PDB file of C-alpha atoms in Angstrom:
ATOM      1  CA  MET A 253     -25.723 137.998 129.118  1.00 47.00           C
ATOM      2  CA  LYS A 254     -27.244 135.633 131.711  1.00 49.00           C
ATOM      3  CA  LYS A 255     -30.845 135.941 130.231  1.00 53.00           C
ATOM      4  CA  GLN A 256     -29.317 134.921 126.554  1.00 51.00           C
ATOM      5  CA  LEU A 257     -27.531 131.716 128.337  1.00 46.00           C
ATOM      6  CA  PHE A 258     -30.532 130.826 129.706  1.00 52.00           C
ATOM      7  CA  LEU A 259     -32.377 130.843 126.486  1.00 52.00           C
ATOM      8  CA  LEU A 260     -29.879 128.984 124.636  1.00 51.00           C
ATOM      9  CA  ILE A 261     -30.029 126.171 127.766  1.00 49.00           C
ATOM     10  CA  MET A 262     -33.655 125.789 127.714  1.00 54.00           C
ATOM     11  CA  LEU A 263     -33.343 125.335 123.518  1.00 53.00           C
ATOM     12  CA  PHE A 264     -31.099 123.007 123.711  1.00 50.00           C
ATOM     13  CA  THR A 265     -32.926 121.199 126.356  1.00 52.00           C
ATOM     14  CA  ALA A 266     -36.023 121.110 123.998  1.00 51.00           C
ATOM     15  CA  TYR A 267     -33.504 119.574 121.313  1.00 50.00           C
ATOM     16  CA  ASN A 268     -32.052 116.787 123.650  1.00 51.00           C
ATOM     17  CA  GLY A 269     -35.979 116.012 124.637  1.00 49.00           C
ATOM     18  CA  PHE A 270     -36.555 115.260 121.058  1.00 50.00           C
ATOM     19  CA  SER A 271     -33.578 113.524 119.897  1.00 49.00           C
ATOM     20  CA  GLN A 272     -34.106 111.001 122.815  1.00 50.00           C
ATOM     21  CA  GLU A 273     -37.509 109.814 120.771  1.00 58.00           C
ATOM     22  CA  GLU A 274     -36.353 109.829 117.327  1.00 52.00           C
ATOM     23  CA  VAL A 275     -36.177 106.707 115.568  1.00 62.00           C
ATOM     24  CA  ASN A 276     -35.325 107.727 111.984  1.00 69.00           C
ATOM     25  CA  ARG A 277     -32.439 110.348 111.085  1.00 73.00           C
ATOM     26  CA  GLU A 278     -32.857 111.671 107.570  1.00 78.00           C
ATOM     27  CA  GLU A 279     -29.618 113.137 105.432  1.00 87.00           C
ATOM     28  CA  THR A 280     -28.954 116.994 105.887  1.00 92.00           C
ATOM     29  CA  ASN A 281     -31.123 119.078 103.908  1.00 94.00           C
ATOM     30  CA  THR A 282     -30.297 122.627 102.895  1.00 96.00           C
ATOM     31  CA  TRP A 283     -32.957 125.321 102.627  1.00 96.00           C
ATOM     32  CA  PHE A 284     -32.860 128.723 100.833  1.00 97.00           C
ATOM     33  CA  THR A 285     -35.337 131.818 102.008  1.00 98.00           C
ATOM     34  CA  ILE A 286     -35.694 134.993 100.642  1.00 98.00           C
ATOM     35  CA  LEU A 287     -38.091 137.435 102.906  1.00 98.00           C
ATOM     36  CA  ASN A 288     -39.067 140.731 101.534  1.00 98.00           C
ATOM     37  CA  ARG A 289     -41.454 143.239 103.300  1.00 98.00           C
ATOM     38  CA  LEU A 290     -42.864 146.343 101.594  1.00 98.00           C
ATOM     39  CA  THR A 291     -43.930 149.049 104.065  1.00 98.00           C
ATOM     40  CA  VAL A 292     -46.975 151.211 102.647  1.00 98.00           C
ATOM     41  CA  ASN A 293     -47.440 153.405 105.881  1.00 96.00           C
ATOM     42  CA  SER A 294     -47.429 153.014 109.237  1.00 95.00           C
ATOM     43  CA  LYS A 295     -50.155 150.755 109.221  1.00 97.00           C
ATOM     44  CA  TRP A 296     -49.914 148.464 106.242  1.00 98.00           C
ATOM     45  CA  SER A 297     -47.392 146.533 104.726  1.00 98.00           C
ATOM     46  CA  PHE A 298     -47.092 143.747 102.165  1.00 98.00           C
ATOM     47  CA  SER A 299     -44.746 140.826 102.672  1.00 98.00           C
ATOM     48  CA  ASN A 300     -43.222 137.820 100.743  1.00 98.00           C
ATOM     49  CA  GLU A 301     -41.503 134.676 100.924  1.00 98.00           C
ATOM     50  CA  LEU A 302     -39.760 132.465  98.565  1.00 98.00           C
ATOM     51  CA  HIS A 303     -38.647 129.153  99.824  1.00 97.00           C
ATOM     52  CA  GLU A 304     -36.316 126.591  97.645  1.00 96.00           C
ATOM     53  CA  ARG A 305     -35.453 123.539  99.677  1.00 95.00           C
ATOM     54  CA  GLN A 306     -33.172 120.970  98.360  1.00 92.00           C
ATOM     55  CA  ALA A 307     -32.927 117.038 100.325  1.00 89.00           C
ATOM     56  CA  SER A 308     -29.837 114.927 100.551  1.00 82.00           C
ATOM     57  CA  PHE A 309     -27.360 118.023 100.855  1.00 82.00           C
ATOM     58  CA  LEU A 310     -28.136 119.621  97.153  1.00 80.00           C
ATOM     59  CA  ASN A 311     -28.909 116.118  95.763  1.00 81.00           C
ATOM     60  CA  TYR A 312     -32.429 117.038  94.355  1.00 80.00           C
ATOM     61  CA  HIS A 313     -35.267 119.543  94.677  1.00 86.00           C
ATOM     62  CA  ALA A 314     -37.611 118.732  97.158  1.00 89.00           C
ATOM     63  CA  THR A 315     -39.920 122.105  97.932  1.00 95.00           C
ATOM     64  CA  PHE A 316     -40.869 125.089  96.393  1.00 97.00           C
ATOM     65  CA  LEU A 317     -42.805 127.506  98.475  1.00 98.00           C
ATOM     66  CA  TRP A 318     -44.399 130.908  97.527  1.00 98.00           C
ATOM     67  CA  ARG A 319     -46.186 132.769 100.687  1.00 98.00           C
ATOM     68  CA  PRO A 320     -47.386 136.488 100.162  1.00 98.00           C
ATOM     69  CA  SER A 321     -49.354 138.158 103.033  1.00 98.00           C
ATOM     70  CA  VAL A 322     -50.854 141.581 103.890  1.00 98.00           C
ATOM     71  CA  ASP A 323     -50.294 142.917 107.196  1.00 98.00           C
ATOM     72  CA  PHE A 324     -51.954 145.260 109.588  1.00 98.00           C
ATOM     73  CA  HIS A 325     -49.674 147.010 112.159  1.00 98.00           C
ATOM     74  CA  LEU A 326     -51.653 147.656 115.152  1.00 98.00           C
ATOM     75  CA  ASN A 327     -48.649 149.213 116.903  1.00 97.00           C
ATOM     76  CA  LYS A 328     -44.926 148.729 117.095  1.00 95.00           C
ATOM     77  CA  ASP A 329     -45.442 145.524 119.006  1.00 97.00           C
ATOM     78  CA  VAL A 330     -48.922 143.947 117.443  1.00 98.00           C
ATOM     79  CA  GLU A 331     -49.048 142.839 113.776  1.00 98.00           C
ATOM     80  CA  PHE A 332     -52.030 140.795 111.999  1.00 98.00           C
ATOM     81  CA  SER A 333     -51.512 139.042 108.992  1.00 98.00           C
ATOM     82  CA  PHE A 334     -53.460 137.659 106.089  1.00 98.00           C
ATOM     83  CA  GLY A 335     -51.665 135.467 103.642  1.00 98.00           C
ATOM     84  CA  TYR A 336     -51.750 132.533 101.084  1.00 98.00           C
ATOM     85  CA  SER A 337     -49.220 129.586 100.371  1.00 98.00           C
ATOM     86  CA  TYR A 338     -48.294 127.592  97.212  1.00 98.00           C
ATOM     87  CA  ILE A 339     -46.247 124.678  98.222  1.00 97.00           C
ATOM     88  CA  ASN A 340     -44.967 122.125  95.771  1.00 96.00           C
ATOM     89  CA  ASN A 341     -43.284 119.204  97.179  1.00 92.00           C
ATOM     90  CA  ARG A 342     -41.375 116.524  94.949  1.00 86.00           C
ATOM     91  CA  ILE A 343     -42.073 112.727  95.429  1.00 72.00           C
ATOM     92  CA  ASP A 344     -38.711 111.344  95.195  1.00 66.00           C
ATOM     93  CA  GLU A 345     -39.969 107.529  95.449  1.00 59.00           C
ATOM     94  CA  PRO A 346     -39.531 105.374  91.930  1.00 51.00           C
ATOM     95  CA  ALA A 347     -42.617 103.583  93.055  1.00 50.00           C
ATOM     96  CA  ILE A 348     -44.739 106.371  92.945  1.00 56.00           C
ATOM     97  CA  LYS A 349     -46.008 107.623  89.585  1.00 58.00           C
ATOM     98  CA  GLN A 350     -47.341 110.900  90.943  1.00 62.00           C
ATOM     99  CA  LYS A 351     -44.025 113.315  90.675  1.00 73.00           C
ATOM    100  CA  SER A 352     -45.110 116.235  93.405  1.00 86.00           C
ATOM    101  CA  ARG A 353     -47.787 116.951  95.791  1.00 92.00           C
ATOM    102  CA  VAL A 354     -49.311 120.664  95.878  1.00 95.00           C
ATOM    103  CA  GLU A 355     -50.882 122.431  98.823  1.00 97.00           C
ATOM    104  CA  ASN A 356     -52.522 125.409  98.995  1.00 98.00           C
ATOM    105  CA  ASN A 357     -53.296 127.199 102.105  1.00 98.00           C
ATOM    106  CA  ILE A 358     -54.738 130.583 103.407  1.00 98.00           C
ATOM    107  CA  TRP A 359     -54.006 131.545 106.916  1.00 98.00           C
ATOM    108  CA  GLU A 360     -54.319 134.219 109.300  1.00 98.00           C
ATOM    109  CA  GLN A 361     -51.760 135.376 111.879  1.00 98.00           C
ATOM    110  CA  LEU A 362     -50.826 137.503 114.805  1.00 98.00           C
ATOM    111  CA  LEU A 363     -47.290 138.660 116.107  1.00 98.00           C
ATOM    112  CA  LEU A 364     -46.379 139.839 119.384  1.00 98.00           C
ATOM    113  CA  LYS A 365     -43.277 141.646 120.079  1.00 98.00           C
ATOM    114  CA  HIS A 366     -41.508 142.573 123.221  1.00 97.00           C
ATOM    115  CA  LYS A 367     -37.898 143.186 124.691  1.00 95.00           C
ATOM    116  CA  ALA A 368     -35.915 142.047 127.967  1.00 95.00           C
ATOM    117  CA  GLY A 369     -32.815 144.123 127.749  1.00 94.00           C
ATOM    118  CA  LYS A 370     -30.869 143.613 124.578  1.00 93.00           C
ATOM    119  CA  VAL A 371     -33.040 140.368 123.626  1.00 96.00           C
ATOM    120  CA  ASN A 372     -35.978 140.791 121.170  1.00 97.00           C
ATOM    121  CA  PHE A 373     -38.884 138.333 121.451  1.00 97.00           C
ATOM    122  CA  GLN A 374     -41.540 137.706 119.088  1.00 97.00           C
ATOM    123  CA  HIS A 375     -44.167 135.391 119.502  1.00 98.00           C
ATOM    124  CA  ARG A 376     -45.930 133.843 116.369  1.00 98.00           C
ATOM    125  CA  PHE A 377     -49.578 132.419 116.008  1.00 98.00           C
ATOM    126  CA  ARG A 378     -50.619 131.097 113.025  1.00 98.00           C
ATOM    127  CA  GLN A 379     -53.924 129.443 111.704  1.00 98.00           C
ATOM    128  CA  GLU A 380     -53.606 127.606 108.527  1.00 98.00           C
ATOM    129  CA  HIS A 381     -56.509 126.288 106.169  1.00 98.00           C
ATOM    130  CA  ARG A 382     -55.108 123.835 103.868  1.00 97.00           C
ATOM    131  CA  TRP A 383     -56.147 121.831 100.811  1.00 97.00           C
ATOM    132  CA  PHE A 384     -53.479 119.318  99.394  1.00 95.00           C
ATOM    133  CA  ASP A 385     -52.878 116.664  97.083  1.00 93.00           C
ATOM    134  CA  THR A 386     -52.994 113.071  98.472  1.00 88.00           C
ATOM    135  CA  LEU A 387     -50.940 109.876  96.753  1.00 80.00           C
ATOM    136  CA  THR A 388     -54.111 108.923  95.460  1.00 82.00           C
ATOM    137  CA  ASN A 389     -54.648 112.124  93.314  1.00 82.00           C
ATOM    138  CA  GLU A 390     -57.619 113.465  95.797  1.00 90.00           C
ATOM    139  CA  VAL A 391     -57.243 116.727  97.235  1.00 94.00           C
ATOM    140  CA  GLU A 392     -57.868 116.627 101.268  1.00 96.00           C
ATOM    141  CA  TYR A 393     -58.647 119.698 103.648  1.00 96.00           C
ATOM    142  CA  ALA A 394     -57.214 119.835 107.149  1.00 97.00           C
ATOM    143  CA  ASN A 395     -56.780 122.863 109.868  1.00 97.00           C
ATOM    144  CA  ARG A 396     -53.431 123.142 111.389  1.00 97.00           C
ATOM    145  CA  PHE A 397     -52.042 125.921 114.114  1.00 98.00           C
ATOM    146  CA  ARG A 398     -48.829 126.556 114.459  1.00 98.00           C
ATOM    147  CA  TYR A 399     -46.837 128.889 117.301  1.00 97.00           C
ATOM    148  CA  ARG A 400     -43.213 130.036 117.041  1.00 98.00           C
ATOM    149  CA  ILE A 401     -41.058 131.968 119.701  1.00 97.00           C
ATOM    150  CA  THR A 402     -38.155 133.931 118.267  1.00 97.00           C
ATOM    151  CA  ILE A 403     -35.404 135.450 120.159  1.00 97.00           C
ATOM    152  CA  ASN A 404     -32.787 137.838 118.678  1.00 97.00           C
ATOM    153  CA  THR A 405     -30.181 139.811 120.307  1.00 97.00           C
ATOM    154  CA  PRO A 406     -27.022 141.729 118.927  1.00 97.00           C
ATOM    155  CA  ILE A 407     -23.453 140.162 119.478  1.00 97.00           C
ATOM    156  CA  LYS A 408     -21.355 142.793 117.729  1.00 96.00           C
ATOM    157  CA  THR A 409     -22.453 146.208 116.282  1.00 94.00           C
ATOM    158  CA  PHE A 410     -20.352 148.403 114.444  1.00 94.00           C
ATOM    159  CA  GLU A 411     -19.845 152.152 114.256  1.00 90.00           C
ATOM    160  CA  SER A 412     -21.024 151.745 110.521  1.00 90.00           C
ATOM    161  CA  GLY A 413     -24.286 150.560 112.190  1.00 88.00           C
ATOM    162  CA  LYS A 414     -23.344 146.947 110.472  1.00 95.00           C
ATOM    163  CA  GLU A 415     -24.358 144.436 113.124  1.00 97.00           C
ATOM    164  CA  ILE A 416     -23.527 140.803 114.062  1.00 98.00           C
ATOM    165  CA  PHE A 417     -26.584 139.317 115.584  1.00 98.00           C
ATOM    166  CA  PHE A 418     -27.720 135.467 117.017  1.00 98.00           C
ATOM    167  CA  GLN A 419     -31.159 134.337 116.192  1.00 97.00           C
ATOM    168  CA  GLY A 420     -32.930 131.217 117.415  1.00 97.00           C
ATOM    169  CA  PHE A 421     -36.688 129.950 117.761  1.00 97.00           C
ATOM    170  CA  ASP A 422     -38.968 127.057 118.255  1.00 97.00           C
ATOM    171  CA  GLU A 423     -41.940 126.357 116.565  1.00 97.00           C
ATOM    172  CA  ILE A 424     -44.667 123.661 117.334  1.00 96.00           C
ATOM    173  CA  TRP A 425     -47.107 122.337 114.630  1.00 97.00           C
ATOM    174  CA  ILE A 426     -50.258 121.092 116.079  1.00 96.00           C
ATOM    175  CA  SER A 427     -53.238 119.271 113.799  1.00 96.00           C
ATOM    176  CA  GLN A 428     -56.537 120.000 114.085  1.00 96.00           C
ATOM    177  CA  THR A 429     -60.133 119.002 113.657  1.00 93.00           C
ATOM    178  CA  ASP A 430     -62.646 120.741 111.419  1.00 91.00           C
ATOM    179  CA  ASN A 431     -63.729 122.706 114.067  1.00 92.00           C
ATOM    180  CA  LEU A 432     -60.417 124.019 115.109  1.00 93.00           C
ATOM    181  CA  ALA A 433     -60.152 121.689 118.215  1.00 94.00           C
ATOM    182  CA  PRO A 434     -56.601 120.450 118.933  1.00 93.00           C
ATOM    183  CA  LYS A 435     -55.869 117.212 117.619  1.00 92.00           C
ATOM    184  CA  ASP A 436     -52.424 115.772 117.599  1.00 93.00           C
ATOM    185  CA  PHE A 437     -48.826 117.168 117.751  1.00 92.00           C
ATOM    186  CA  SER A 438     -47.210 116.815 114.072  1.00 94.00           C
ATOM    187  CA  ARG A 439     -43.989 118.647 113.921  1.00 95.00           C
ATOM    188  CA  ASN A 440     -41.159 120.699 115.879  1.00 96.00           C
ATOM    189  CA  TRP A 441     -38.748 123.035 114.472  1.00 97.00           C
ATOM    190  CA  LEU A 442     -35.490 124.162 116.142  1.00 97.00           C
ATOM    191  CA  TYR A 443     -33.381 126.847 115.076  1.00 98.00           C
ATOM    192  CA  LEU A 444     -30.176 128.505 116.067  1.00 97.00           C
ATOM    193  CA  GLY A 445     -28.207 130.686 113.867  1.00 98.00           C
ATOM    194  CA  PHE A 446     -26.060 134.136 113.167  1.00 98.00           C
ATOM    195  CA  GLY A 447     -26.853 136.820 110.855  1.00 98.00           C
ATOM    196  CA  TYR A 448     -24.894 139.736 109.295  1.00 98.00           C
ATOM    197  CA  LYS A 449     -27.232 143.017 109.152  1.00 97.00           C
ATOM    198  CA  PHE A 450     -25.855 145.490 106.556  1.00 97.00           C
ATOM    199  CA  ASN A 451     -28.488 148.165 107.323  1.00 95.00           C
ATOM    200  CA  ALA A 452     -31.651 148.432 109.187  1.00 93.00           C
ATOM    201  CA  LYS A 453     -33.338 147.107 105.885  1.00 96.00           C
ATOM    202  CA  THR A 454     -30.930 144.125 104.753  1.00 98.00           C
ATOM    203  CA  ASN A 455     -29.524 140.972 106.432  1.00 98.00           C
ATOM    204  CA  LEU A 456     -28.231 137.682 105.761  1.00 98.00           C
ATOM    205  CA  GLN A 457     -28.538 134.716 107.769  1.00 98.00           C
ATOM    206  CA  LEU A 458     -27.210 130.860 108.234  1.00 98.00           C
ATOM    207  CA  GLY A 459     -28.306 128.433 110.779  1.00 98.00           C
ATOM    208  CA  TYR A 460     -28.769 125.073 111.580  1.00 97.00           C
ATOM    209  CA  MET A 461     -32.375 123.789 112.174  1.00 97.00           C
ATOM    210  CA  ASN A 462     -33.903 120.278 112.918  1.00 95.00           C
ATOM    211  CA  GLN A 463     -37.098 118.979 112.004  1.00 95.00           C
ATOM    212  CA  TRP A 464     -39.009 116.627 113.945  1.00 93.00           C
ATOM    213  CA  ASP A 465     -41.966 114.601 112.470  1.00 93.00           C
ATOM    214  CA  VAL A 466     -44.569 112.399 114.288  1.00 90.00           C
ATOM    215  CA  LEU A 467     -44.432 109.076 112.843  1.00 86.00           C
ATOM    216  CA  GLY A 468     -46.649 107.685 115.283  1.00 79.00           C
ATOM    217  CA  ASN A 469     -46.318 105.485 118.603  1.00 75.00           C
ATOM    218  CA  ASP A 470     -44.222 107.810 120.391  1.00 75.00           C
ATOM    219  CA  SER A 471     -41.742 107.687 117.320  1.00 84.00           C
ATOM    220  CA  TYR A 472     -40.257 110.640 115.372  1.00 87.00           C
ATOM    221  CA  ARG A 473     -38.332 111.614 112.204  1.00 90.00           C
ATOM    222  CA  SER A 474     -35.605 113.851 112.532  1.00 91.00           C
ATOM    223  CA  THR A 475     -34.248 115.777 109.661  1.00 93.00           C
ATOM    224  CA  PRO A 476     -30.969 118.438 110.257  1.00 95.00           C
ATOM    225  CA  ILE A 477     -31.147 121.426 107.798  1.00 96.00           C
ATOM    226  CA  ILE A 478     -28.748 124.249 106.748  1.00 97.00           C
ATOM    227  CA  GLN A 479     -30.560 127.232 106.428  1.00 98.00           C
ATOM    228  CA  THR A 480     -29.708 130.191 104.512  1.00 98.00           C
ATOM    229  CA  THR A 481     -32.214 133.252 104.759  1.00 98.00           C
ATOM    230  CA  PHE A 482     -31.872 136.713 102.880  1.00 98.00           C
ATOM    231  CA  VAL A 483     -33.664 139.683 104.053  1.00 98.00           C
ATOM    232  CA  ARG A 484     -34.482 142.490 102.238  1.00 98.00           C
ATOM    233  CA  ASN A 485     -37.435 144.872 103.040  1.00 98.00           C
ATOM    234  CA  PHE A 486     -38.482 148.246 101.050  1.00 97.00           C
ATOM    235  CA  ASP A 487     -40.445 151.261 102.078  1.00 95.00           C
ATOM    236  CA  LEU A 488     -42.957 152.648  99.416  1.00 89.00           C
TER     237      LEU A 488
END
């Protein structure tokens, strides 16, 4: 319990550190996510993500995201993935004739897992290669690196095997040059939530996330997000 409390304090400390710099706070967004995985054997699996993101608390559609991938499991603690993302962002600005901006990216990912007591840790390293629309109807290319640390720990386990759990993560986004050298810090996600595990392959999560976007000159935009996630995995 002391270790879990320490991790929570660290996450909230990160939250306070960014919130002191923010200059613009957006309205609360609502995000809905479906995560699936099809396990083929002990080495290979296919994963899929669907995201529907609403802005201004369900007032209008903001983003649709589809992200499939192929996963190779070196062992139970090390996983490599190669994937694709399709992202459609709606522009809600009357002065801009362009109604949406589309991004296509391919990415490579390394996932490392370990455990300390009842707390499960995941370290996710993702390299993205992005092609995205600009406001001038051109397509630009850029690279981006993302690192996420996730902690997950059970709160209450029932005799039936069902479980209530806590999950939290912090993720940093770093823009890169064409040769993948770090360029600048662009975004941070901090998420705190709870979930209900129906069985080993199915769970439902509800949590709060804050997104910080760099605006420049040591200023940030802060966006609060209510996030619902449904996870359903399958075996071939």
